[in-house]
Amino acid sequence: MMRNSELISALGNCINHCNYCADACLEEENVKMMVNCIRTDRVCAEVCSTLSQVLATKFEDVDDLVRYCQKVCNSCADECSQHDHKHCQDCAEACRKCAEACESYLA
């Protein structure tokens, strides 16, 4: 369960950053330019949330979900890192850390 808690912590951090980033993107002047960022943030937060809830149980067959979460986190990091806004840069960093935590979990 110890390795679960490290990943659950990274997932929580990622969820918070993605939700904050998506919301902050709606405040930007050119919202149309932020559509992919908002969409990716929402999906990333949802996938991280699902994985977090599954990890909180003793269910063991999670590796495929962890791999998918890692993929989504990397996609979100790539999307957010294209934007200069602080919320996007912070989100990209949280997503990369979460992807690394997924990698460690699978190791």
Tab-separated table of C-alpha atoms in Angstrom:
chain	number	residue	atom	x	y	z
A	1	MET	CA	0.000	0.000	0.000
A	2	MET	CA	3.017	2.301	0.520
A	3	ARG	CA	3.725	2.617	-3.182
A	4	ASN	CA	0.020	3.422	-3.639
A	5	SER	CA	0.212	6.408	-1.269
A	6	GLU	CA	3.026	8.091	-3.230
A	7	LEU	CA	1.123	7.747	-6.481
A	8	ILE	CA	-2.166	8.821	-4.859
A	9	SER	CA	-0.423	11.975	-3.602
A	10	ALA	CA	0.949	12.798	-7.088
A	11	LEU	CA	-2.486	12.108	-8.597
A	12	GLY	CA	-4.156	14.499	-6.135
A	13	ASN	CA	-1.661	17.221	-6.948
A	14	CYS	CA	-2.189	16.682	-10.673
A	15	ILE	CA	-5.992	16.752	-10.319
A	16	ASN	CA	-5.811	20.062	-8.431
A	17	HIS	CA	-3.503	21.668	-10.993
A	18	CYS	CA	-5.554	20.429	-13.961
A	19	ASN	CA	-8.821	21.711	-12.482
A	20	TYR	CA	-7.235	25.061	-11.601
A	21	CYS	CA	-5.610	25.358	-15.039
A	22	ALA	CA	-8.836	24.560	-16.908
A	23	ASP	CA	-10.695	27.154	-14.872
A	24	ALA	CA	-7.960	29.777	-15.290
A	25	CYS	CA	-7.890	29.131	-19.059
A	26	LEU	CA	-11.542	30.212	-19.208
A	27	GLU	CA	-10.436	33.625	-17.892
A	28	GLU	CA	-7.831	34.119	-20.629
A	29	GLU	CA	-8.458	36.723	-23.313
A	30	ASN	CA	-8.309	34.294	-26.236
A	31	VAL	CA	-10.291	31.348	-24.854
A	32	LYS	CA	-10.522	29.780	-28.339
A	33	MET	CA	-6.746	29.334	-28.246
A	34	MET	CA	-7.100	27.462	-24.928
A	35	VAL	CA	-9.739	24.897	-26.005
A	36	ASN	CA	-7.313	21.954	-26.317
A	37	CYS	CA	-5.697	22.891	-23.023
A	38	ILE	CA	-9.033	23.010	-21.209
A	39	ARG	CA	-10.191	19.739	-22.756
A	40	THR	CA	-6.921	17.952	-21.938
A	41	ASP	CA	-6.944	19.335	-18.383
A	42	ARG	CA	-10.475	18.001	-17.834
A	43	VAL	CA	-9.671	14.538	-19.191
A	44	CYS	CA	-6.423	14.352	-17.233
A	45	ALA	CA	-8.147	15.301	-13.971
A	46	GLU	CA	-10.851	12.693	-14.643
A	47	VAL	CA	-8.415	9.869	-15.431
A	48	CYS	CA	-6.230	10.753	-12.419
A	49	SER	CA	-9.313	10.822	-10.203
A	50	THR	CA	-10.436	7.412	-11.433
A	51	LEU	CA	-7.000	5.891	-10.875
A	52	SER	CA	-6.788	7.446	-7.418
A	53	GLN	CA	-10.125	5.935	-6.428
A	54	VAL	CA	-9.174	2.502	-7.761
A	55	LEU	CA	-5.810	2.617	-5.942
A	56	ALA	CA	-7.644	3.350	-2.697
A	57	THR	CA	-9.113	-0.150	-2.894
A	58	LYS	CA	-7.205	-3.416	-2.674
A	59	PHE	CA	-7.963	-4.170	-6.341
A	60	GLU	CA	-4.709	-5.312	-7.935
A	61	ASP	CA	-5.228	-5.312	-11.706
A	62	VAL	CA	-4.372	-1.645	-12.226
A	63	ASP	CA	-1.234	-1.587	-14.377
A	64	ASP	CA	-3.058	-0.857	-17.665
A	65	LEU	CA	-4.936	2.007	-16.025
A	66	VAL	CA	-1.663	3.352	-14.587
A	67	ARG	CA	-0.102	3.197	-18.074
A	68	TYR	CA	-3.084	5.029	-19.586
A	69	CYS	CA	-2.929	7.645	-16.830
A	70	GLN	CA	0.780	8.135	-17.521
A	71	LYS	CA	0.018	8.640	-21.225
A	72	VAL	CA	-2.741	11.187	-20.501
A	73	CYS	CA	-0.529	13.058	-18.004
A	74	ASN	CA	2.252	13.280	-20.599
A	75	SER	CA	-0.229	14.558	-23.212
A	76	CYS	CA	-1.541	17.165	-20.794
A	77	ALA	CA	2.005	18.241	-19.884
A	78	ASP	CA	2.857	18.593	-23.581
A	79	GLU	CA	-0.279	20.668	-24.226
A	80	CYS	CA	0.089	22.931	-21.188
A	81	SER	CA	3.810	23.495	-21.730
A	82	GLN	CA	2.990	25.181	-25.062
A	83	HIS	CA	1.327	28.069	-23.195
A	84	ASP	CA	3.187	30.784	-21.290
A	85	HIS	CA	0.581	31.304	-18.558
A	86	LYS	CA	1.835	30.411	-15.087
A	87	HIS	CA	-1.151	28.122	-14.458
A	88	CYS	CA	-0.306	26.169	-17.618
A	89	GLN	CA	3.395	25.879	-16.751
A	90	ASP	CA	2.575	24.794	-13.181
A	91	CYS	CA	0.069	22.268	-14.498
A	92	ALA	CA	2.602	20.859	-16.980
A	93	GLU	CA	5.042	20.330	-14.110
A	94	ALA	CA	2.408	18.586	-11.941
A	95	CYS	CA	1.458	16.346	-14.874
A	96	ARG	CA	5.095	15.397	-15.527
A	97	LYS	CA	5.587	14.558	-11.842
A	98	CYS	CA	2.444	12.446	-11.920
A	99	ALA	CA	3.630	10.627	-15.070
A	100	GLU	CA	6.938	9.941	-13.274
A	101	ALA	CA	5.031	8.615	-10.245
A	102	CYS	CA	3.123	6.286	-12.599
A	103	GLU	CA	6.451	5.128	-14.033
A	104	SER	CA	7.830	4.443	-10.533
A	105	TYR	CA	4.677	2.549	-9.586
A	106	LEU	CA	5.066	0.269	-12.608
A	107	ALA	CA	8.793	-0.340	-12.028
